Short mmCIF file of N, CA, C and O in Angstrom, two decimals:
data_model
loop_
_atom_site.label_atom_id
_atom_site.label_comp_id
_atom_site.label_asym_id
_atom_site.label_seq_id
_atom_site.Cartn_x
_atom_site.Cartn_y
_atom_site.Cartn_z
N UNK A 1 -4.17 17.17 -6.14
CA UNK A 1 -3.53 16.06 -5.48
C UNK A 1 -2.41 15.52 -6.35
O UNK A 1 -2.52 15.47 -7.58
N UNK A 2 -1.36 15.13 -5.74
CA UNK A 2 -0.12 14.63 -6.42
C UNK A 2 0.23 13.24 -5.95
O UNK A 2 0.18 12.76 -4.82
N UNK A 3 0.49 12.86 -6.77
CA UNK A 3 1.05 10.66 -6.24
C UNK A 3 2.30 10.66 -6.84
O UNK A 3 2.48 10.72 -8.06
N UNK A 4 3.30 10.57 -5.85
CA UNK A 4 4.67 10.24 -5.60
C UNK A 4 5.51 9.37 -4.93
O UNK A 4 5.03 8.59 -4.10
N UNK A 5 6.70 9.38 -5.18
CA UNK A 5 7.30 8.77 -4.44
C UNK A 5 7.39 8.79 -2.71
O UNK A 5 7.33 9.85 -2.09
N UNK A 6 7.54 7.63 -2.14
CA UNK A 6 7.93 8.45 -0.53
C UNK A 6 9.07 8.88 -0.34
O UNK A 6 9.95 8.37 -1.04
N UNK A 7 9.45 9.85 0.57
CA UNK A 7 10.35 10.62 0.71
C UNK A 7 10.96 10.68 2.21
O UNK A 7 10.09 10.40 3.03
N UNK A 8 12.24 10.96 2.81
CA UNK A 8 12.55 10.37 3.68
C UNK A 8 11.91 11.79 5.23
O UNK A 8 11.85 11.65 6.45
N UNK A 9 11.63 12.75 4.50
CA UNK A 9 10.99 13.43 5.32
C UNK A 9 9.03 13.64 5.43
O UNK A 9 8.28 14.54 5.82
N UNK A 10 8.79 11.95 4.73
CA UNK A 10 7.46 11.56 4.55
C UNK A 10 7.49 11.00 6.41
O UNK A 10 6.49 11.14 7.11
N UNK A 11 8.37 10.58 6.78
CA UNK A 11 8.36 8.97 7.55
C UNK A 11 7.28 9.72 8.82
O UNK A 11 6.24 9.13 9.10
N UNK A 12 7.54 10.70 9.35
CA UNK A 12 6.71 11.05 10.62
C UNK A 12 5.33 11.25 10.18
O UNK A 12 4.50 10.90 11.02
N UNK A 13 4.77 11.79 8.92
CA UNK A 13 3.64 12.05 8.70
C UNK A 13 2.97 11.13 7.90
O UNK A 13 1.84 11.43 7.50
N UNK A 14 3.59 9.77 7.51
CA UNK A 14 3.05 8.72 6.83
C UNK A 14 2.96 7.55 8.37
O UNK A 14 2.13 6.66 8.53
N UNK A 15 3.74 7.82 9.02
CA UNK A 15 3.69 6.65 10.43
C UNK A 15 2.35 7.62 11.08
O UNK A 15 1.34 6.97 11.37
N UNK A 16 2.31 9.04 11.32
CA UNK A 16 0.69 9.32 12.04
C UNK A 16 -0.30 9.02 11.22
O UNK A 16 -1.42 8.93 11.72
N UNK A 17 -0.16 8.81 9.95
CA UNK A 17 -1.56 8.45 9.39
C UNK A 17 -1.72 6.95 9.33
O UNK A 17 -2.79 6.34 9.29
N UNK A 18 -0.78 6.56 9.33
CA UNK A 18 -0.95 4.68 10.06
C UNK A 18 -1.37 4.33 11.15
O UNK A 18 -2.13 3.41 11.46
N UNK A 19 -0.76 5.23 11.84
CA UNK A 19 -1.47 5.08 13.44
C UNK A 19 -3.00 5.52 13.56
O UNK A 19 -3.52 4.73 14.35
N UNK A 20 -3.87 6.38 13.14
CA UNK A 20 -4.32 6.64 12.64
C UNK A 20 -5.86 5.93 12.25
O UNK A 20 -6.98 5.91 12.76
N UNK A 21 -5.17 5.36 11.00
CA UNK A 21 -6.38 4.99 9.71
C UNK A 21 -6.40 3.50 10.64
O UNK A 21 -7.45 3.02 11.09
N UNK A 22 -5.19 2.97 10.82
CA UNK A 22 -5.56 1.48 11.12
C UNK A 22 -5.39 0.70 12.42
O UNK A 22 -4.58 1.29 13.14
N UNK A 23 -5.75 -0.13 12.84
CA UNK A 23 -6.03 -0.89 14.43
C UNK A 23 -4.52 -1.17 14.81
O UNK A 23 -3.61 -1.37 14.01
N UNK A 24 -4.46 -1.14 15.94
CA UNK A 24 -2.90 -1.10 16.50
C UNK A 24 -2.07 -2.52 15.91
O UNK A 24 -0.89 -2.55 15.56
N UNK A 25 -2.69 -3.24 15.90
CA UNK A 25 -2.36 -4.80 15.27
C UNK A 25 -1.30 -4.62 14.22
O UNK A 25 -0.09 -4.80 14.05
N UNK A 26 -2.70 -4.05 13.39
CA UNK A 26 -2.62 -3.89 12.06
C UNK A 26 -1.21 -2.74 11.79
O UNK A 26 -0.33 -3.07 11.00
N UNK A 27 -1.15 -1.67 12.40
CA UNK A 27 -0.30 -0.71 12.24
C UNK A 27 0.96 -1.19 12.60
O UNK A 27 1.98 -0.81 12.03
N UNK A 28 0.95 -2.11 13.66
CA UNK A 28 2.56 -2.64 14.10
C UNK A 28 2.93 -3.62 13.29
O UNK A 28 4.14 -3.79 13.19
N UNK A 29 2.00 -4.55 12.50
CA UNK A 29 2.72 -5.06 11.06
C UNK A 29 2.96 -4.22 10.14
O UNK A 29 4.16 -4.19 9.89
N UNK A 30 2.25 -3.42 9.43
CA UNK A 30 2.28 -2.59 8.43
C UNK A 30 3.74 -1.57 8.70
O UNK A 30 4.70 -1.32 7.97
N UNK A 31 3.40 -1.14 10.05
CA UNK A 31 5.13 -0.37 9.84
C UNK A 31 6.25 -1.21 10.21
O UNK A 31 7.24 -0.58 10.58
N UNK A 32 6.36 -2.78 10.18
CA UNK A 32 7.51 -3.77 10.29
C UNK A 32 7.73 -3.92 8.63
O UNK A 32 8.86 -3.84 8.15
N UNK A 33 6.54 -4.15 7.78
CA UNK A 33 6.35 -4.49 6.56
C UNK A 33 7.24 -2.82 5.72
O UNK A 33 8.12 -2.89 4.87
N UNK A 34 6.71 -1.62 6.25
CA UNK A 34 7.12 -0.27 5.52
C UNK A 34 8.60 0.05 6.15
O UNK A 34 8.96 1.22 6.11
N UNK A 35 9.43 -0.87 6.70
CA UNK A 35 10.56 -0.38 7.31
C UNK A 35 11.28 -1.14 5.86
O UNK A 35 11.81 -0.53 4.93
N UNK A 36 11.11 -2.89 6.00
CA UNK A 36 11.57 -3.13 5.03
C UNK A 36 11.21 -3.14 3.74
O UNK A 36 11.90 -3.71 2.90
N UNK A 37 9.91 -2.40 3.41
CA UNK A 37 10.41 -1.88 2.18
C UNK A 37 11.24 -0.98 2.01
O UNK A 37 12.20 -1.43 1.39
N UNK A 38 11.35 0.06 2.24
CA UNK A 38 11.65 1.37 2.30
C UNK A 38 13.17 0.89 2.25
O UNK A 38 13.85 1.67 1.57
N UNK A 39 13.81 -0.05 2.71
CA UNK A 39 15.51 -0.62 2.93
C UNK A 39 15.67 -1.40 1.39
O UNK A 39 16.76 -1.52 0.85
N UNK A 40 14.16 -2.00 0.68
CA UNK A 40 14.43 -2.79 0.04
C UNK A 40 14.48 -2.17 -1.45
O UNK A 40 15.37 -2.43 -2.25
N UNK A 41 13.15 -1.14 -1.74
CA UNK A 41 12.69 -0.24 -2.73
C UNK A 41 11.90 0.65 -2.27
O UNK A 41 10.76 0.39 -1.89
N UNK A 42 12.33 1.60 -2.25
CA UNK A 42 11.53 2.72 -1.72
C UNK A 42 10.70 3.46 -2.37
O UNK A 42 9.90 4.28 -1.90
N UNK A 43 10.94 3.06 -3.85
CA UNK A 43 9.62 3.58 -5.28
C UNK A 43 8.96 2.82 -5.13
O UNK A 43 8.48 2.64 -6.25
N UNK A 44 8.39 1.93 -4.26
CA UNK A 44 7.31 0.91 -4.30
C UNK A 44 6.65 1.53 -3.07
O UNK A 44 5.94 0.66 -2.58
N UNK A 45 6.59 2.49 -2.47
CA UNK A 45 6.11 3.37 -1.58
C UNK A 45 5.45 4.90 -1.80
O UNK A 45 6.00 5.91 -1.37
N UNK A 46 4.35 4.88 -2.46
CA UNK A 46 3.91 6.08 -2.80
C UNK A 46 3.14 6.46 -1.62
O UNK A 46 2.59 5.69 -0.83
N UNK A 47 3.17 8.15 -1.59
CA UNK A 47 2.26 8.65 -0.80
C UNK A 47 1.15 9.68 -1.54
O UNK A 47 1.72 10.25 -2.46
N UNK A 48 0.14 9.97 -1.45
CA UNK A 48 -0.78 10.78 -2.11
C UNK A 48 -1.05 12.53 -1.39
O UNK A 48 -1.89 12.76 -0.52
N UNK A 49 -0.26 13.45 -1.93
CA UNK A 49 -0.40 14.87 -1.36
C UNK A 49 -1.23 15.67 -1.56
O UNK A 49 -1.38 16.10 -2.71
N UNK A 50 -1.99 16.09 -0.54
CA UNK A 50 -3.03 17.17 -0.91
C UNK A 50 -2.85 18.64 -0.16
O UNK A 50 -3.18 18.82 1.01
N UNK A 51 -2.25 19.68 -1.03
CA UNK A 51 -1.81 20.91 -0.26
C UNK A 51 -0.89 20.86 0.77
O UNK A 51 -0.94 21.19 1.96
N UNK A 52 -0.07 20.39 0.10
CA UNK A 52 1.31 19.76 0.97
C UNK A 52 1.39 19.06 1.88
O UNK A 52 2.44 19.05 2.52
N UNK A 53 0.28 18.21 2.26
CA UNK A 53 -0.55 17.26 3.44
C UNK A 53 -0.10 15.71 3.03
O UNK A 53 0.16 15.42 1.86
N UNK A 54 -0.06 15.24 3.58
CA UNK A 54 -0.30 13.88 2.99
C UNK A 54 -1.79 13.14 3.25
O UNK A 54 -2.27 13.03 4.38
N UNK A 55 -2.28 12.79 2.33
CA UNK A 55 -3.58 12.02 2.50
C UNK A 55 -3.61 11.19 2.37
O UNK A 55 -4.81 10.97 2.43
N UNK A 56 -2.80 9.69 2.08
CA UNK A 56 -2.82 8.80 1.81
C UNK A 56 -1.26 8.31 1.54
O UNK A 56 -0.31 9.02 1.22
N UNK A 57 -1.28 6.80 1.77
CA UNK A 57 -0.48 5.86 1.01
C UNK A 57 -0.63 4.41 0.66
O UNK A 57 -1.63 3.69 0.66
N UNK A 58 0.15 4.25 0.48
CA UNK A 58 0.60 2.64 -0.23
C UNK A 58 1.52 2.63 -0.74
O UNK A 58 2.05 3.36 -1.58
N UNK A 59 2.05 0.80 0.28
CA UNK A 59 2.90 0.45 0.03
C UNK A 59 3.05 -0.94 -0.74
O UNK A 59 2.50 -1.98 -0.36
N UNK A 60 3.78 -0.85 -1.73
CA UNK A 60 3.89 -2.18 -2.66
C UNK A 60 5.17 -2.83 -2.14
O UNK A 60 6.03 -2.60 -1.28
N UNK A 61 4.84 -3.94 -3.24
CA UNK A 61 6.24 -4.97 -3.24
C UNK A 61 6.37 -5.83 -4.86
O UNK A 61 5.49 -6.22 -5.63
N UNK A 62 7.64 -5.90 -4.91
CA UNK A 62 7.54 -7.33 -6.16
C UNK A 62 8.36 -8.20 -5.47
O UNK A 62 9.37 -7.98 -4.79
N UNK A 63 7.56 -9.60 -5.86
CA UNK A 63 8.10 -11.12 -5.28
C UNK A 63 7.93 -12.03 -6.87
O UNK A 63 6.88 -12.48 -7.34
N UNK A 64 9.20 -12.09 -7.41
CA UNK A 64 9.03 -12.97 -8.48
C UNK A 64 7.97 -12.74 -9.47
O UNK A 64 7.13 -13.52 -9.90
N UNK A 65 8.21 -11.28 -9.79
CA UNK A 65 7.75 -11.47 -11.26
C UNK A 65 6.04 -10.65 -10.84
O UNK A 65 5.40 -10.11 -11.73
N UNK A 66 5.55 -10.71 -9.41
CA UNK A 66 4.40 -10.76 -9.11
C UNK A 66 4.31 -9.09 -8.08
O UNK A 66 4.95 -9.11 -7.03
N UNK A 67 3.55 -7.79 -8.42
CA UNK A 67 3.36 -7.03 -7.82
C UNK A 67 2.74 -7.48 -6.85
O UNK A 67 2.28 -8.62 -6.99
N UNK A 68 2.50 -6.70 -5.47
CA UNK A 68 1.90 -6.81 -4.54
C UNK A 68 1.30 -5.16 -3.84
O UNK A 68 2.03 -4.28 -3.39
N UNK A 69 0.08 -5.13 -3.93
CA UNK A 69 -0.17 -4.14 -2.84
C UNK A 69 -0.82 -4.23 -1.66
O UNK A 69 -2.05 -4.22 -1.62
N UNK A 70 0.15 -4.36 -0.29
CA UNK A 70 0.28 -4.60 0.54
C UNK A 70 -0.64 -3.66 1.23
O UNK A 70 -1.22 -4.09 2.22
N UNK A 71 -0.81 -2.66 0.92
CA UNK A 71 -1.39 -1.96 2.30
C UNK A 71 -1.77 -0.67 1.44
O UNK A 71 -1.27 -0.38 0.35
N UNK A 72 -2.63 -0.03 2.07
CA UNK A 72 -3.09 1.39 1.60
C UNK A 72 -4.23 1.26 2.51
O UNK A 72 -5.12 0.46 2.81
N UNK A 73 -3.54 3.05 2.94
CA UNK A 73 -4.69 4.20 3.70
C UNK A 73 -4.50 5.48 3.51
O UNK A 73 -3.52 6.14 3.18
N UNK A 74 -5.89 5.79 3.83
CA UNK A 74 -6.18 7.58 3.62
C UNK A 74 -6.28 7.68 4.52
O UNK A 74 -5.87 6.75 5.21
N UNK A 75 -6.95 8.97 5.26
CA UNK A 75 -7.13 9.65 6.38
C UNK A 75 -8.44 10.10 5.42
O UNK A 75 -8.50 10.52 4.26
N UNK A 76 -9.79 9.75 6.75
CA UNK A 76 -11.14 9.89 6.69
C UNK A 76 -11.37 11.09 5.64
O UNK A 76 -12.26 10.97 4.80
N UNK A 77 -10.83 11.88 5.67
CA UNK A 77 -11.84 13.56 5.09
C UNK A 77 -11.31 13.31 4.08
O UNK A 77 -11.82 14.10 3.29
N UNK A 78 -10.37 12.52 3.40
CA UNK A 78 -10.23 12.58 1.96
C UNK A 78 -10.68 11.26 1.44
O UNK A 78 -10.50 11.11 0.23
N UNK A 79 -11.18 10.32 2.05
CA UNK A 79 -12.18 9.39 1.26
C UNK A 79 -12.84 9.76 0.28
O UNK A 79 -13.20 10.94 0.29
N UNK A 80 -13.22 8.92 -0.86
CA UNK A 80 -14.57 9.12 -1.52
C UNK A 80 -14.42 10.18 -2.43
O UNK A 80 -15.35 10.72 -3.02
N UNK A 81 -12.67 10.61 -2.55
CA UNK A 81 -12.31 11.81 -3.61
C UNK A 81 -11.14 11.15 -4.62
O UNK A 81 -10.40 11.86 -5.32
N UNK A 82 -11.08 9.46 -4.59
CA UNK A 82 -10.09 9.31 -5.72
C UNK A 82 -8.75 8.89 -5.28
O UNK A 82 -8.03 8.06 -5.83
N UNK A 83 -8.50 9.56 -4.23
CA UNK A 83 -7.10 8.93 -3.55
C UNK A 83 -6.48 7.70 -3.45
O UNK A 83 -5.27 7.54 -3.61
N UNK A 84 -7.30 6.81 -3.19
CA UNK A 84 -7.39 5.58 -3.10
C UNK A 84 -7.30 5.05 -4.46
O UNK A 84 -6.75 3.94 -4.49
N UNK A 85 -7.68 5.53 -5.62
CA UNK A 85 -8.31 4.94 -6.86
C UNK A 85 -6.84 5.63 -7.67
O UNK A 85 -6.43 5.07 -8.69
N UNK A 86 -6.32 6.55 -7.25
CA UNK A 86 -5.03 7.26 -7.85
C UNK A 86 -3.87 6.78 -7.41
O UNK A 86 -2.77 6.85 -7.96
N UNK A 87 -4.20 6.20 -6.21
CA UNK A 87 -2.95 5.35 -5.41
C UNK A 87 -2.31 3.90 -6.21
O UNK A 87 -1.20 3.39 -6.39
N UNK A 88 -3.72 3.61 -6.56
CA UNK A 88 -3.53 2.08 -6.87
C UNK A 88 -3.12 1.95 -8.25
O UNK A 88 -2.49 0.97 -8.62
N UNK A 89 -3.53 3.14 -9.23
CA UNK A 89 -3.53 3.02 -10.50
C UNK A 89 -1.93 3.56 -10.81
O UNK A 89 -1.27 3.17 -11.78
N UNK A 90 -1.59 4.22 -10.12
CA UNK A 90 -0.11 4.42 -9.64
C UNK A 90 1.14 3.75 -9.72
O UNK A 90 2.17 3.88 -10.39
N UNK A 91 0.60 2.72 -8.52
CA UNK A 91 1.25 1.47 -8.37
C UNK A 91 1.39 0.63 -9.32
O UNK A 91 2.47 0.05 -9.46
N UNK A 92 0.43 0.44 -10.08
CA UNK A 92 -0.10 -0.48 -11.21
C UNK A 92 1.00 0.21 -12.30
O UNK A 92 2.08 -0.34 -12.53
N UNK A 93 0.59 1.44 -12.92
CA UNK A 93 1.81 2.21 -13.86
C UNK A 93 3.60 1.15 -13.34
O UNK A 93 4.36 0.48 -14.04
N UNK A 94 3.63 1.50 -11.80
CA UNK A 94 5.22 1.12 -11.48
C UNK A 94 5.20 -0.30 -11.92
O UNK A 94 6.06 -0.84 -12.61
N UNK A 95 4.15 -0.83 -11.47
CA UNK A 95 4.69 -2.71 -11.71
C UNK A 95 4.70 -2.77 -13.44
O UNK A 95 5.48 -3.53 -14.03
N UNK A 96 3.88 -2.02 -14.06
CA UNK A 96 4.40 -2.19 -15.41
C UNK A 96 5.67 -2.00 -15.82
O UNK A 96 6.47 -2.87 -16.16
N UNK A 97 5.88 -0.53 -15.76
CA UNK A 97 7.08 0.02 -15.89
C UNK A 97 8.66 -0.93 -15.23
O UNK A 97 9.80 -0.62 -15.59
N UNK A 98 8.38 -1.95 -14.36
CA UNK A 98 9.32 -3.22 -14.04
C UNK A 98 9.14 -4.09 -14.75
O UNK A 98 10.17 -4.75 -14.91
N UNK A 99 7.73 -4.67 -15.65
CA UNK A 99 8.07 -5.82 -16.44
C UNK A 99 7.07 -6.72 -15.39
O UNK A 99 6.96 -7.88 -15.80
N UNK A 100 6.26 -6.44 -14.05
CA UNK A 100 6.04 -7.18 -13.29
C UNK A 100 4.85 -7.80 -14.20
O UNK A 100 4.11 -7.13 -14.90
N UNK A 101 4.80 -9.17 -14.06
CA UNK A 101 3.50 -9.78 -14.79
C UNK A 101 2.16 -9.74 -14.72
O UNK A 101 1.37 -9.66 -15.66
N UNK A 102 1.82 -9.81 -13.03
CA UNK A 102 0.82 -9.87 -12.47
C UNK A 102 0.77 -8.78 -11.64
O UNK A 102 1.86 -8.21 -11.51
N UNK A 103 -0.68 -8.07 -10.70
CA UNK A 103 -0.18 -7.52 -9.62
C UNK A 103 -1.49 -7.77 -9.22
O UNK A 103 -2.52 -7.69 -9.88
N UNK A 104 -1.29 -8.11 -7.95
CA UNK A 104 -1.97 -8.54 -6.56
C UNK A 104 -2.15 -7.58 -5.30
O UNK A 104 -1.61 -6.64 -4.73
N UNK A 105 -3.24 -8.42 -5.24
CA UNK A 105 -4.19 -7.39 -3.51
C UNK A 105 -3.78 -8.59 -2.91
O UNK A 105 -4.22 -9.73 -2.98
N UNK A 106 -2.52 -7.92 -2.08
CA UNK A 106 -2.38 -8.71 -0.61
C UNK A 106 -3.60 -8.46 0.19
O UNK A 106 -4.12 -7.35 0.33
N UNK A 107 -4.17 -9.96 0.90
CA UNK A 107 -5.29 -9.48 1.39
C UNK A 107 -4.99 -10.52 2.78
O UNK A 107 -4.38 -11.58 2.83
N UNK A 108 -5.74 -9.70 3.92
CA UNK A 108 -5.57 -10.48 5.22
C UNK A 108 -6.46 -10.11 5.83
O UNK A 108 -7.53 -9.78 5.32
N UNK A 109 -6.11 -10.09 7.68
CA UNK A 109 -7.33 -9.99 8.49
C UNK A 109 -7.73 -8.63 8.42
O UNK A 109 -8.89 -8.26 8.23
N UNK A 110 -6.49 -7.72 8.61
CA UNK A 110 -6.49 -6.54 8.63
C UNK A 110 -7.36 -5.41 7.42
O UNK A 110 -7.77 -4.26 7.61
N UNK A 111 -7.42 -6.30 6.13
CA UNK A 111 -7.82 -5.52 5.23
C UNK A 111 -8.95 -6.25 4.35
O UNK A 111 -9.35 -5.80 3.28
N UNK A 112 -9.28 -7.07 4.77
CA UNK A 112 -10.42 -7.70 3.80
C UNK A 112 -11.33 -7.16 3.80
O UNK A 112 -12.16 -7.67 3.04
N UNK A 113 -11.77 -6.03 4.47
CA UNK A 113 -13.38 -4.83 4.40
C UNK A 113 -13.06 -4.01 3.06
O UNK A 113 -13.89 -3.31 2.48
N UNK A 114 -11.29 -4.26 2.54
CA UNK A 114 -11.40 -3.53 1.30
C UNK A 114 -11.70 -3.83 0.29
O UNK A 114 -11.50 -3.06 -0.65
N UNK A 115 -12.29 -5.04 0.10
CA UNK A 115 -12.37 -5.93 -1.04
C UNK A 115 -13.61 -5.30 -2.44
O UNK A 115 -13.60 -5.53 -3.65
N UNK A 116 -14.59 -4.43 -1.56
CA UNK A 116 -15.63 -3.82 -2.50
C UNK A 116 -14.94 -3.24 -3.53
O UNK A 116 -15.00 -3.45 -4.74
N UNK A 117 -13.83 -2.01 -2.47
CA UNK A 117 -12.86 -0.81 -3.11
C UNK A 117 -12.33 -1.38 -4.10
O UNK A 117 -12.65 -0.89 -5.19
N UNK A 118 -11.55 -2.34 -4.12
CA UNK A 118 -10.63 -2.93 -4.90
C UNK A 118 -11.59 -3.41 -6.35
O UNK A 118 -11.56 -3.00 -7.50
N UNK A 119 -12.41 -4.47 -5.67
CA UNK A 119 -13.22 -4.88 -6.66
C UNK A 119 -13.69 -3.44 -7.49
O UNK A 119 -13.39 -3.54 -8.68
N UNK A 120 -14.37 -2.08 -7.13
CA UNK A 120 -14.80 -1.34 -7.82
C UNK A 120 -13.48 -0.92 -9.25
O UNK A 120 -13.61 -0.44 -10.38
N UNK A 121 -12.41 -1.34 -8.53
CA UNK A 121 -11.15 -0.85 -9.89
C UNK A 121 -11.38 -1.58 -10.73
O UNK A 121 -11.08 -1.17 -11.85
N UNK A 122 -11.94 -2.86 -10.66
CA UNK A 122 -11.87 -3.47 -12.02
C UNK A 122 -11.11 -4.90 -11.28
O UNK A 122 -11.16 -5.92 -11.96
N UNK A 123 -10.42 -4.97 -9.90
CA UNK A 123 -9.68 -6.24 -9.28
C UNK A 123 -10.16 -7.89 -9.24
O UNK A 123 -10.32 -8.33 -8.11
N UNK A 124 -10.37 -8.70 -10.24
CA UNK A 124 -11.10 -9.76 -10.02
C UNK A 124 -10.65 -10.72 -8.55
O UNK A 124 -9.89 -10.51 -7.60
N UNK A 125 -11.34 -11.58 -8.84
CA UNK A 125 -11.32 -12.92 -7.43
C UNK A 125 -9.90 -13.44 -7.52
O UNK A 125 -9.21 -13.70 -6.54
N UNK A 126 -9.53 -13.58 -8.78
CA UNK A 126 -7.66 -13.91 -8.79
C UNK A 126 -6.87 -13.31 -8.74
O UNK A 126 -5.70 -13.48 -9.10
N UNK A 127 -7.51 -12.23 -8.14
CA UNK A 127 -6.01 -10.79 -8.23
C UNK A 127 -5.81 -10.77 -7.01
O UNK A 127 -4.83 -10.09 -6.73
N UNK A 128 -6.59 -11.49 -5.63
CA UNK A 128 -6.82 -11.50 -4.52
C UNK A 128 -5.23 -12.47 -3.58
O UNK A 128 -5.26 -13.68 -3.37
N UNK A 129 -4.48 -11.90 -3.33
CA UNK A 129 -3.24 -13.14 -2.62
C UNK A 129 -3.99 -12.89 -1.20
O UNK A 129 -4.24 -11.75 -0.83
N UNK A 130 -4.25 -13.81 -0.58
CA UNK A 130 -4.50 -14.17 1.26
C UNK A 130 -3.86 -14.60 1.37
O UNK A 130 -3.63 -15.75 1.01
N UNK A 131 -2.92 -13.56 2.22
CA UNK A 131 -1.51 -13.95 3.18
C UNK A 131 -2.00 -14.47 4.25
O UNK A 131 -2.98 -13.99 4.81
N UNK A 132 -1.11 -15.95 4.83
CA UNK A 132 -0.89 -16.48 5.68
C UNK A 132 -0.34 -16.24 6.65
O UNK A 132 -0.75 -16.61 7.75
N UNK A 133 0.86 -15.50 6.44
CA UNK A 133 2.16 -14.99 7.41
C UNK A 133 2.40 -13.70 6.89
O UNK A 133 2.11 -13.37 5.74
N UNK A 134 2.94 -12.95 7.77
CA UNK A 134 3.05 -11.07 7.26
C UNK A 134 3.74 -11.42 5.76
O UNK A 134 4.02 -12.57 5.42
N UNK A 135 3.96 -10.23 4.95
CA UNK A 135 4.20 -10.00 4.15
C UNK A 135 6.00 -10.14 4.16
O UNK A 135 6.65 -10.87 3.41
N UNK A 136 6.50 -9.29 5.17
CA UNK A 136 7.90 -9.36 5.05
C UNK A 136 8.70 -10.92 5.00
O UNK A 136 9.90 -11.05 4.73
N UNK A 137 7.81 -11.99 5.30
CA UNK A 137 7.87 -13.54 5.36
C UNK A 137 7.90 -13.75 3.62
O UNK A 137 8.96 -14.17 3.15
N UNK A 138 6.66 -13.43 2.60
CA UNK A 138 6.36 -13.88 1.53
C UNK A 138 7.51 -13.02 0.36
O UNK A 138 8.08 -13.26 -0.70
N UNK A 139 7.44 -12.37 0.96
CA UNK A 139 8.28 -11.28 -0.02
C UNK A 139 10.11 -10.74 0.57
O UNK A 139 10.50 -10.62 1.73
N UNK A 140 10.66 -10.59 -0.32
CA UNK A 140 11.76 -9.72 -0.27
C UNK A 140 12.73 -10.07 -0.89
O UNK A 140 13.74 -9.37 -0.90
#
């Protein structure tokens, strides 16, 4: 498995695995939120490859100093192999590598069942941001 950047011939096979992994709600914010990243920083968009597949992503943000990871999904059959845990530690490398101070689990309606996952990285109770309003509102 490889964790990279997204790439502009990611966009059809990172939008089916959104459609996908998450509830229609949820997917029509998340790809309003991955349009403008992708316009804003597009290295804050990793995807996770397995045999030239994509199995996963996440998408970050920085707002003042403060990482954010906004969103991350796999696709079912690669659960429970690290993807998720390679995604994030990933991300984490980039917000260093900016100087970012902090970095944060955007957390909302859509994703608060992830909170175990997160917590298993090591994520305490203050690493937790609960967004009020989408993300593209708090950030950019």
């Amino acid at each position: 498995m490889q964790i990279r950047s997204f790439q502009l011939s990611d966009y059809r096979s990172v939008a089916e695995l959104l459609e996908e992994v998450l509830s229609e709600e949820c997917c029509e914010e998340t790809m309003g939120a991955f349009a403008r990243q992708l316009s804003w920083d597009s290295e804050l968009v990793l995807v996770a490859e397995s045999a030239g597949s994509i199995a996963g992503v996440l998408i970050g943000t920085i707002d003042k100093q403060k990482g954010y990871v906004y969103r991350i999904a796999v696709y079912e059959q690669y659960r429970g192999q690290g993807v998720g845990r390679a995604l994030v530690a990933s991300m984490s490398s980039r917000f260093r590598q900016r100087k970012v101070q902090k970095m944060l689990i955007a957390v909302d309606k859509h994703n608060e069942y992830l909170r175990p996952f997160y917590e298993s990285l090591g994520v305490g109770s203050s690493d937790f941001a609960h967004l009020t309003q989408p993300l593209s509102i708090v950030a950019g």
